[in-house]
Short mmCIF file of C-alpha atoms in Angstrom, two decimals:
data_model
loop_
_atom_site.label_atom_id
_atom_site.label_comp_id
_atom_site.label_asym_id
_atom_site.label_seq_id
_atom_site.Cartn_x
_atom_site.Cartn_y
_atom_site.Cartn_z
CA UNK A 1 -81.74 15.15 25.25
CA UNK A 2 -80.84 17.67 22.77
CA UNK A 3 -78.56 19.78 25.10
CA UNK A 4 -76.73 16.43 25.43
CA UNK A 5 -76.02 15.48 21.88
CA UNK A 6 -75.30 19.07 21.35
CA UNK A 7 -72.69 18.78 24.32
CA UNK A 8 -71.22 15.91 23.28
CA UNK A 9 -71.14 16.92 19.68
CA UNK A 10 -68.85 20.05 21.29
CA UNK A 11 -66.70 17.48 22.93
CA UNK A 12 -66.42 15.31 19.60
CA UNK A 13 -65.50 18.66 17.85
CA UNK A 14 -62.95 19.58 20.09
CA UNK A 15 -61.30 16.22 20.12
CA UNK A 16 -61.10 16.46 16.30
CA UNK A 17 -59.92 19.71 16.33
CA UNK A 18 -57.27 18.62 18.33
CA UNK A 19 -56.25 15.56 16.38
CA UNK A 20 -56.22 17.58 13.32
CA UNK A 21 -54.02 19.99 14.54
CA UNK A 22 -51.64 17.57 16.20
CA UNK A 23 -51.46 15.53 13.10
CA UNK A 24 -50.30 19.03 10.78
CA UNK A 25 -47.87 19.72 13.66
CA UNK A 26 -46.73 16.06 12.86
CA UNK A 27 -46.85 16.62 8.86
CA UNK A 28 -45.11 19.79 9.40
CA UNK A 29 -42.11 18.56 11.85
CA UNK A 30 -41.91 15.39 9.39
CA UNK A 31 -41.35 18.11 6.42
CA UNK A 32 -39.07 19.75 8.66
CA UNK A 33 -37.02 16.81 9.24
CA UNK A 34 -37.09 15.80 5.59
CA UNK A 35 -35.75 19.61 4.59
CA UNK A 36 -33.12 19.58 7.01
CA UNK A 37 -31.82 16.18 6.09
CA UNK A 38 -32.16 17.22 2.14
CA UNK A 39 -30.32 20.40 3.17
CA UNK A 40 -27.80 18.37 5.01
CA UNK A 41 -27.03 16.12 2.02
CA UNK A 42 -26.66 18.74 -0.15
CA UNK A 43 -24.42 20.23 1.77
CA UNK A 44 -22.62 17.35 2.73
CA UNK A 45 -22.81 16.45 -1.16
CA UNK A 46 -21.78 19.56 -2.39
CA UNK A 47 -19.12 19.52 -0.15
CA UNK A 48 -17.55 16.58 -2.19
CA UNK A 49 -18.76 16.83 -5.49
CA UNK A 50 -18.96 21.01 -5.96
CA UNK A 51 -15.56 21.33 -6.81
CA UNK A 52 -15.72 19.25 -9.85
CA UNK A 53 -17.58 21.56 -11.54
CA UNK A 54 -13.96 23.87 -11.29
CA UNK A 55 -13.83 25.67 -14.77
CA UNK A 56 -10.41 25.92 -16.85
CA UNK A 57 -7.32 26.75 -14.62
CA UNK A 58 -6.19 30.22 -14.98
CA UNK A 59 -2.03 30.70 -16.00
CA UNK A 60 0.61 33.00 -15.06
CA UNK A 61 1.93 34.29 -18.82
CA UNK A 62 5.19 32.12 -18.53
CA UNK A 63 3.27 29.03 -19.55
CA UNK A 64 4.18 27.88 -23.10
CA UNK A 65 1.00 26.26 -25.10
CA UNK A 66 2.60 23.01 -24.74
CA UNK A 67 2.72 22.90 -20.93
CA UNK A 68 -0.67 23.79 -20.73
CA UNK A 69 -1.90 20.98 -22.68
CA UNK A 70 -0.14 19.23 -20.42
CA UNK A 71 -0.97 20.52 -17.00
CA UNK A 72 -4.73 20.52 -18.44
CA UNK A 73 -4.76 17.16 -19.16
CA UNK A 74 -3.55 16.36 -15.49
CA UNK A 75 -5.79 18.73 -13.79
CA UNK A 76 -8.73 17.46 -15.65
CA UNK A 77 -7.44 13.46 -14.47
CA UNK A 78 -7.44 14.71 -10.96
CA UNK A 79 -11.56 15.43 -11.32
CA UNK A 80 -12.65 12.89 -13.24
CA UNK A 81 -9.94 9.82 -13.71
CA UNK A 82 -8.35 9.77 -10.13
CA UNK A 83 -8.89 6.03 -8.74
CA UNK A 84 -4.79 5.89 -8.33
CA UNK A 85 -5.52 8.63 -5.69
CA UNK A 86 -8.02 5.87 -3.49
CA UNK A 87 -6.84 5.35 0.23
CA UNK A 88 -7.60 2.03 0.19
CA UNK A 89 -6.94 1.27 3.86
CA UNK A 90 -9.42 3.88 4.47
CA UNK A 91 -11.95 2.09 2.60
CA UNK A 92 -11.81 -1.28 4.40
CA UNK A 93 -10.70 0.73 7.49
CA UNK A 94 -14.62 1.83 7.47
CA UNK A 95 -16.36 -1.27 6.96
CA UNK A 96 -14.16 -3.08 9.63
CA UNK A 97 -14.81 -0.59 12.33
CA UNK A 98 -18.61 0.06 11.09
CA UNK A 99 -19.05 -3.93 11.61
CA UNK A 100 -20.49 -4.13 7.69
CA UNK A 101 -19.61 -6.62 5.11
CA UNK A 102 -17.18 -4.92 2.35
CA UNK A 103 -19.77 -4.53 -0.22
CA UNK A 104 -19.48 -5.47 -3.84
CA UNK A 105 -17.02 -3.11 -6.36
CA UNK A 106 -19.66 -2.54 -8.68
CA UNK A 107 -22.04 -1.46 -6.40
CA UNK A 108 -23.47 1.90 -5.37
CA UNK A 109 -21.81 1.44 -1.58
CA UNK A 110 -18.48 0.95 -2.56
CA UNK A 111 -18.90 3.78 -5.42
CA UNK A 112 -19.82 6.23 -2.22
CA UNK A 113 -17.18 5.03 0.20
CA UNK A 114 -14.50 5.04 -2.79
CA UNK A 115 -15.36 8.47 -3.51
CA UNK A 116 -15.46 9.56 0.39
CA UNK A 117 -11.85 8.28 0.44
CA UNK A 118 -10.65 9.96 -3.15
CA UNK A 119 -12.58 13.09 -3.58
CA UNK A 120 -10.91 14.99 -0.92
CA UNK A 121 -7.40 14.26 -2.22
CA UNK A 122 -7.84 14.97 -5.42
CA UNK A 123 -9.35 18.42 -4.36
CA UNK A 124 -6.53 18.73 -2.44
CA UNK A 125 -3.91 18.53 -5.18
CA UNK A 126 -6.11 19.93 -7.62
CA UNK A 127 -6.24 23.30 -5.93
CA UNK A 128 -2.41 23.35 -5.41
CA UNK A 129 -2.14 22.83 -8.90
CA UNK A 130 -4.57 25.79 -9.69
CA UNK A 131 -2.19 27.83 -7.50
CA UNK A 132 0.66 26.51 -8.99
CA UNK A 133 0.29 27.19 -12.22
CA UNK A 134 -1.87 30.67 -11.11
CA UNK A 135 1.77 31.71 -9.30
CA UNK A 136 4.50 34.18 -11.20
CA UNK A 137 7.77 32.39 -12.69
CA UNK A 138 9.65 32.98 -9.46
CA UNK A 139 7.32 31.91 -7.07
CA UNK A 140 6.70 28.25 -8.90
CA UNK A 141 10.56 27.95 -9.14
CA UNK A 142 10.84 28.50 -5.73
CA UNK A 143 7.97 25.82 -4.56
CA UNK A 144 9.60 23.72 -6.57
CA UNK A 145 12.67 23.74 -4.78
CA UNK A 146 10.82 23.93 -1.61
CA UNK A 147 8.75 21.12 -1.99
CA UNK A 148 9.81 17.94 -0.10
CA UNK A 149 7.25 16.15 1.53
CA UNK A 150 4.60 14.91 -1.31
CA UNK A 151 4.65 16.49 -4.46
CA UNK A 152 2.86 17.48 -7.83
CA UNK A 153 5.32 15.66 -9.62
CA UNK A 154 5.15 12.63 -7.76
CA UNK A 155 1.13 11.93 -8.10
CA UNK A 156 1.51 13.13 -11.92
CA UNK A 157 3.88 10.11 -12.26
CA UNK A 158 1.40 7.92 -9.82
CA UNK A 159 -1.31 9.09 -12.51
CA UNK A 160 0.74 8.69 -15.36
CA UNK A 161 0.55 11.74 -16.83
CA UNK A 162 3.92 11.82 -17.86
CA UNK A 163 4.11 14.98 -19.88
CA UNK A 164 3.06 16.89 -17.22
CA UNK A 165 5.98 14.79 -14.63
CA UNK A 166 8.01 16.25 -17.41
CA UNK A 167 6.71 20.03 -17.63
CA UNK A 168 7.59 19.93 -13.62
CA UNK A 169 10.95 18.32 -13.85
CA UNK A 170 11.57 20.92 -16.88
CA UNK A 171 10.75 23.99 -14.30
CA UNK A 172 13.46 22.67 -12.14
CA UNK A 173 11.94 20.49 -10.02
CA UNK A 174 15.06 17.48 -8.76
CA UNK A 175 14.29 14.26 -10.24
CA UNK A 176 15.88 12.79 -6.97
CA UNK A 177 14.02 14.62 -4.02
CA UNK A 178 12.16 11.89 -1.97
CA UNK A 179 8.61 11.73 -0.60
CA UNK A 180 8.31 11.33 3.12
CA UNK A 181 8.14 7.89 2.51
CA UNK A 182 11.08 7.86 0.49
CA UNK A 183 9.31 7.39 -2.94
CA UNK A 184 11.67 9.52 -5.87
CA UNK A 185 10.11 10.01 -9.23
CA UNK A 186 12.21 7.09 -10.83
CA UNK A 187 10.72 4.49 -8.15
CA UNK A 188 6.63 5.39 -8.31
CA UNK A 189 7.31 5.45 -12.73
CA UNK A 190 8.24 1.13 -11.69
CA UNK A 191 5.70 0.54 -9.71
CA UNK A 192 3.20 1.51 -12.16
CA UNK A 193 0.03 2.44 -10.43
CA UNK A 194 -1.97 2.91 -13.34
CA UNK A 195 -1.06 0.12 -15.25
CA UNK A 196 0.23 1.49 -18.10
CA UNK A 197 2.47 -1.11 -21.12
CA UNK A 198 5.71 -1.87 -19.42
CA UNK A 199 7.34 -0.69 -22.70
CA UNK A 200 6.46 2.94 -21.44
CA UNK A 201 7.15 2.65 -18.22
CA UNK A 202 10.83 1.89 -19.16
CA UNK A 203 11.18 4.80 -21.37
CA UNK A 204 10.44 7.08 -19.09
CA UNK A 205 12.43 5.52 -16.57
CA UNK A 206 14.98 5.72 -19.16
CA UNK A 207 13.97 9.96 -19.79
CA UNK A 208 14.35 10.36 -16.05
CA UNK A 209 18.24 8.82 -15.77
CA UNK A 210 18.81 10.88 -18.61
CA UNK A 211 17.66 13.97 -16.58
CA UNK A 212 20.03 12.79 -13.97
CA UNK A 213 18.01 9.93 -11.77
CA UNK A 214 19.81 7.55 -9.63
CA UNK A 215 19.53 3.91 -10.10
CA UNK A 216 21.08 3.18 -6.46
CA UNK A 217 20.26 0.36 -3.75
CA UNK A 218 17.52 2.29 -2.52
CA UNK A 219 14.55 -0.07 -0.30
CA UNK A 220 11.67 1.90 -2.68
CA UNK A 221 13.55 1.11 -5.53
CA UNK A 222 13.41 -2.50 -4.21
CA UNK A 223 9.87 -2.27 -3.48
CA UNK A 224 9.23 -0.85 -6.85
CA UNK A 225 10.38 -4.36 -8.19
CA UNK A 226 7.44 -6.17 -6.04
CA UNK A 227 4.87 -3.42 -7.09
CA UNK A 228 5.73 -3.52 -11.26
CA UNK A 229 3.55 -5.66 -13.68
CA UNK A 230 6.70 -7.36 -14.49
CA UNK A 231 8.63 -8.09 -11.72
CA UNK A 232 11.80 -9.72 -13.03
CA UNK A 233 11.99 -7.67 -16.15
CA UNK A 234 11.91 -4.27 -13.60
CA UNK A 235 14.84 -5.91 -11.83
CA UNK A 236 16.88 -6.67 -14.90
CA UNK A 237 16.29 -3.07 -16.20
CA UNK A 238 17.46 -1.72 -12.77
CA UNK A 239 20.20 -3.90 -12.70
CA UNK A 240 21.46 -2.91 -16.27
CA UNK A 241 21.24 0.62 -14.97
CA UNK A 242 23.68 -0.14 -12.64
CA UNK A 243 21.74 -0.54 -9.49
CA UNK A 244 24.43 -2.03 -6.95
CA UNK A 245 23.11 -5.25 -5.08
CA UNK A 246 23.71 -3.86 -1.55
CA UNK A 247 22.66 -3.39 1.96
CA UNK A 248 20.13 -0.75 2.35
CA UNK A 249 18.58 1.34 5.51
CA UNK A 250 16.07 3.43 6.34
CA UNK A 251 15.93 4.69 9.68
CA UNK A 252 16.31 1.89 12.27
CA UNK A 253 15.57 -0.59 8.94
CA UNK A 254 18.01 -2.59 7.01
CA UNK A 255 17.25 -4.30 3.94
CA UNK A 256 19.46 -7.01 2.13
CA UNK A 257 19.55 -7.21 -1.81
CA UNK A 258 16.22 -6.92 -3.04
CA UNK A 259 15.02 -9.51 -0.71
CA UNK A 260 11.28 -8.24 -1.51
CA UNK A 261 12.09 -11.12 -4.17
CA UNK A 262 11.98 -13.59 -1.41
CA UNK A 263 9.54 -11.91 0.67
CA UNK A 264 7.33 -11.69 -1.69
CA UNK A 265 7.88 -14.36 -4.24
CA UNK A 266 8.48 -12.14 -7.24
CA UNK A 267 11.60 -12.11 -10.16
CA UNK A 268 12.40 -15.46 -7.88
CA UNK A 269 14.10 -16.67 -11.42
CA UNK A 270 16.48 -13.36 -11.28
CA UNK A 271 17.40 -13.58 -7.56
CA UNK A 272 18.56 -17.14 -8.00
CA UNK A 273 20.89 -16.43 -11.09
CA UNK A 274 22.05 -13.95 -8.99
CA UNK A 275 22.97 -16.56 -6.46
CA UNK A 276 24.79 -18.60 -8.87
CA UNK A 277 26.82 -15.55 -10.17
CA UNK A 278 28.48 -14.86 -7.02
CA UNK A 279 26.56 -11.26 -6.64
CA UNK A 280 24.47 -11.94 -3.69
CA UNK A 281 25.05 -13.97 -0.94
CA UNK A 282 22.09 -16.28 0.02
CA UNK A 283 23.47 -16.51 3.33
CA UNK A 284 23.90 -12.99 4.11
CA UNK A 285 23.30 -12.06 7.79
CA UNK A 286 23.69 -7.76 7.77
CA UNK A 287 20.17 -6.86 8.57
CA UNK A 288 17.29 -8.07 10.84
CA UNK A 289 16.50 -11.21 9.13
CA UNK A 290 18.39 -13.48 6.67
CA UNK A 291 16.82 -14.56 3.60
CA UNK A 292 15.76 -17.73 5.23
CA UNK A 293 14.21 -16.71 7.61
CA UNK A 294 12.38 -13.83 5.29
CA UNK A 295 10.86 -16.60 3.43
CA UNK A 296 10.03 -18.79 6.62
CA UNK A 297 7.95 -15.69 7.89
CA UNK A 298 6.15 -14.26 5.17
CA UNK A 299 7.58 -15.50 1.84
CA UNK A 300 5.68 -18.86 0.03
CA UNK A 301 7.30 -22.73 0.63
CA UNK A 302 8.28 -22.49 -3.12
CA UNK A 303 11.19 -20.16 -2.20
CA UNK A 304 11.87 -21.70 0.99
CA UNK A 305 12.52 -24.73 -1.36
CA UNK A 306 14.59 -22.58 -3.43
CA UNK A 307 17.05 -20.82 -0.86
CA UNK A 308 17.65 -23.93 0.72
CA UNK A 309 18.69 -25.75 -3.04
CA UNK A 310 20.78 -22.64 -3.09
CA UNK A 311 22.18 -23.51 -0.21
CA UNK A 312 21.24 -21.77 3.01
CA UNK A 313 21.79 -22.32 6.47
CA UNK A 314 18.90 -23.40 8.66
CA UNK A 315 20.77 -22.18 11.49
CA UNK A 316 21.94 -18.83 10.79
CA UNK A 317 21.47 -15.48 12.67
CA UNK A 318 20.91 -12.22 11.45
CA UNK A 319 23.26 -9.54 12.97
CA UNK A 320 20.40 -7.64 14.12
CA UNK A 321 17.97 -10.31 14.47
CA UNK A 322 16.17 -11.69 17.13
CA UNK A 323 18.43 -14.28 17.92
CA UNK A 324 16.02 -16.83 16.71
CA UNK A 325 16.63 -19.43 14.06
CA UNK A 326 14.20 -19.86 11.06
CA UNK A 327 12.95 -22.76 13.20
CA UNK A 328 12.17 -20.86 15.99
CA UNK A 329 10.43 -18.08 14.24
CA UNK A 330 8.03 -20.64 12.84
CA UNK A 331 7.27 -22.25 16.04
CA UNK A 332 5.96 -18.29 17.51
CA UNK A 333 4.22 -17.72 14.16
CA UNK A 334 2.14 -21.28 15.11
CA UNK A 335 1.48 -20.52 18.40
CA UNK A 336 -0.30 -17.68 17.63
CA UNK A 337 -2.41 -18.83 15.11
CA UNK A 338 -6.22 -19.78 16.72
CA UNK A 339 -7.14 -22.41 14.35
CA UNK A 340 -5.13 -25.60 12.73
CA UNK A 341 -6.03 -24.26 8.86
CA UNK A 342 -4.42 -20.97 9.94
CA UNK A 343 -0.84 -22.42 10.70
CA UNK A 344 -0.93 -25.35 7.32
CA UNK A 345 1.66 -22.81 5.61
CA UNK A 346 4.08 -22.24 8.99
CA UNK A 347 3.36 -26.55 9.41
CA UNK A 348 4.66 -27.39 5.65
CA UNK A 349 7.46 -24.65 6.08
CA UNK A 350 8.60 -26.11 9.28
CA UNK A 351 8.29 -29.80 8.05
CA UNK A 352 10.60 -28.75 5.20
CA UNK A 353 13.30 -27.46 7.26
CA UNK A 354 13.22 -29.78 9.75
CA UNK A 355 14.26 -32.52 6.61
CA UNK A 356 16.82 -30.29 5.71
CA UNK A 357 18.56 -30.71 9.10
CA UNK A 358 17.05 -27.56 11.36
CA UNK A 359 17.68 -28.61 14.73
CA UNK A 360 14.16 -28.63 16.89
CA UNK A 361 13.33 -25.46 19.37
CA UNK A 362 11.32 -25.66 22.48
CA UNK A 363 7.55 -24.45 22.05
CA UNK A 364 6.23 -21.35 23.07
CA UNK A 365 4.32 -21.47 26.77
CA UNK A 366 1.32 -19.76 25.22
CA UNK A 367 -0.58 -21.18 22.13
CA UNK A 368 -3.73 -19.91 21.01
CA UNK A 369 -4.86 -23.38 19.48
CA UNK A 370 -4.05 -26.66 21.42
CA UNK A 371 -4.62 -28.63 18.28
CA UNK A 372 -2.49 -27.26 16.34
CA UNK A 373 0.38 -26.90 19.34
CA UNK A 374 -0.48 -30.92 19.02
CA UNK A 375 0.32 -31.07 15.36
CA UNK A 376 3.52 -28.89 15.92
CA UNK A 377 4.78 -31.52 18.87
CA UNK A 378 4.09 -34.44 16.70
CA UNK A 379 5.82 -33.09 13.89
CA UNK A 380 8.52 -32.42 16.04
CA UNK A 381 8.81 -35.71 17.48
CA UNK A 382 8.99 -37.02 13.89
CA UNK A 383 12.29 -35.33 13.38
CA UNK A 384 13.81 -35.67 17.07
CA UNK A 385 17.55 -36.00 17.07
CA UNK A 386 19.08 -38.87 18.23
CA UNK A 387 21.03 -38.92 21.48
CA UNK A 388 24.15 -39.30 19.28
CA UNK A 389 22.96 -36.48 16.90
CA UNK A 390 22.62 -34.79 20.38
CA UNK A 391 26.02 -35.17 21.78
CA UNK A 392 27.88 -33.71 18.19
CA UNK A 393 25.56 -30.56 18.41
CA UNK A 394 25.28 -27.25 20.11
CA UNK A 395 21.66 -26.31 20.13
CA UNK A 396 21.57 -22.05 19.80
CA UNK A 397 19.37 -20.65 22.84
CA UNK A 398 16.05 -19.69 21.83
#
């Protein structure tokens, strides 16, 4: 009897023995785990924040006092003030692909993704600034002149750190060189990305023509006019600076007199005088789409209303168009919308033409939403020609 509780005691010993052991092995891979992963966040953390704690920029001697207040001042907004710099697309880019719901702007998710998607390009121009200014008088005359694609001048002016758009411009950087995207310094001071009073946004528009700017038709300087605070009073300044109402191309691209009015419903009130003045022609057909049929694709009903008061022509094709009417743009726009509430704007666009006199197209074979390919014959229907209406017209192949 005794041998046997002494035996199984043994066994009870060695079984707890062995849990304990197995359970410290457990403790010690969990602290394991939990060092690695702190290790790998600090990393990771340090990684984007460590470079903010950059101390003061150190200067070639051919820096006056003045242009280091300035450059300072920029160098410190590109640590610490630096939402201009936010790749937005990036941002939602994330969530979409991740499958998450975009999370509130106040919250500590969209603080973490915002600075995933900033940090990095503020380091960026940071440290070319640091180098910049670091460099001997000849070398930072020559990068000047060298640089092309985008530049130190350009995101001080995105910033709004105008003094320090200024120290560059001073050093001999052209107030006219382009971005890749075609952005000059004169077209990202109008849009305004930081929101600063329109007031001093024109007078430094006004400082860079004086330093030689060109107010030309130019499609960023057109763009600039959708992206300002105030739209129409953006295009009256450019157009007091002499900025010609023409054609303009980039690449393969051709854009008509600021039609980013119609397209996007802003300085409306401008474009029309315009109109009436003789200095635009509402039924210009030189690019890929006439204003008409910029409006019936992605500008509002209001200015549909409005170009056709003016007097446009339902009918008319652009020179490099599709060969489609405004009509017949619609109708493809409908067909591929899946659900009746998604095609109510293309439905009130298309009714309005149609009482202006559009002639009908044939549908599309394909539509995503039989419903609403109903709603689009009815309303057709409604505004059938007659067979006399027929005879006197020439319908334009779709």
């Amino acid at each position: 009897m005794i041998d046997t509780q002494l035996g199984s005691g043994g066994k009870g010993a060695s079984v707890r023995l062995f849990m304990n052991i197995s359970a410290f092995a457990m403790m010690f891979m969990m602290v394991c785990i939990a060092f690695l992963s702190m290790v790998g966040m600090f990393v990771t953390g340090w990684a984007l924040y460590g470079w903010l704690l950059r101390g003061d920029m150190k200067y070639a001697e051919h820096w006056s006092a003045e242009e280091r207040r300035a450059l300072n001042a920029f160098e410190s907004a590109l640590r610490f003030d630096n939402n201009t710099l936010t790749e937005l697309g990036e941002m939602y880019e994330h969530w979409v692909e991740a499958g998450e719901k975009v999370p509130a702007e106040n919250s500590f998710a969209w603080a973490m993704r915002r600075d995933i998607c900033t940090l990095p390009h503020a380091k960026k121009w940071n440290t070319m600034l640091r180098e910049f200014v670091a460099a001997p008088a000849d070398v930072t005359e020559n990068r000047l002149k060298e640089e092309t694609v985008y530049s130190l001048p350009h995101i001080a002016a995105e910033m709004g750190h105008w003094e320090a758009m200024k120290v560059f411009v001073a050093r001999g950087y052209q107030v006219n060189k382009a971005t890749k995207l075609g952005n000059t310094l004169l077209s990202v001071v109008l849009c305004n990305m930081s929101s600063l009073p329109q007031e001093e946004i024109f007078a430094v528009a006004e400082w860079l023509v004086s330093q030689g700017a060109e107010v030309k038709a130019d499609v960023m300087l057109y763009e600039a006019v959708s992206a300002a605070d105030d739209e129409g009073a953006t295009l009256e300044w450019l157009l007091e600076h002499g900025m010609p109402l023409e054609i303009c191309s980039q690449g393969e691209r051709t854009w008509l007199p600021v039609e980013q009015c119609v397209s996007d419903n802003v300085a409306m009130d401008v474009f029309v005088r315009l109109v009436n003045e003789g200095r635009i022609n509402v039924n210009d057909t030189r690019s890929s789409a006439t204003y008409l049929q910029l409006a019936a694709v992605s500008g509002d009903l209001e200015v549909v209303e409005q170009l056709l008061a003016l007097g446009a022509d339902t009918e008319l094709l652009a020179e490099h168009g599709t060969g489609k009417t405004a009509v017949a743009q619609l109708l493809d726009m409908l067909a591929i919308q899946e659900t009746v509430a998604n095609g109510n704007d293309e439905l009130q666009k298309l009714r309005l033409l149609l009482k202006h006199k559009a002639q009908p197209q044939p549908l599309p074979d394909k539509w995503a939403c039989q419903a609403l390919k109903d709603k689009t014959e009815a309303l057709l229907l409604e505004f059938e020609p007659t067979p006399q209406e027929k005879q006197n017209h020439t319908f334009p192949e779709s």
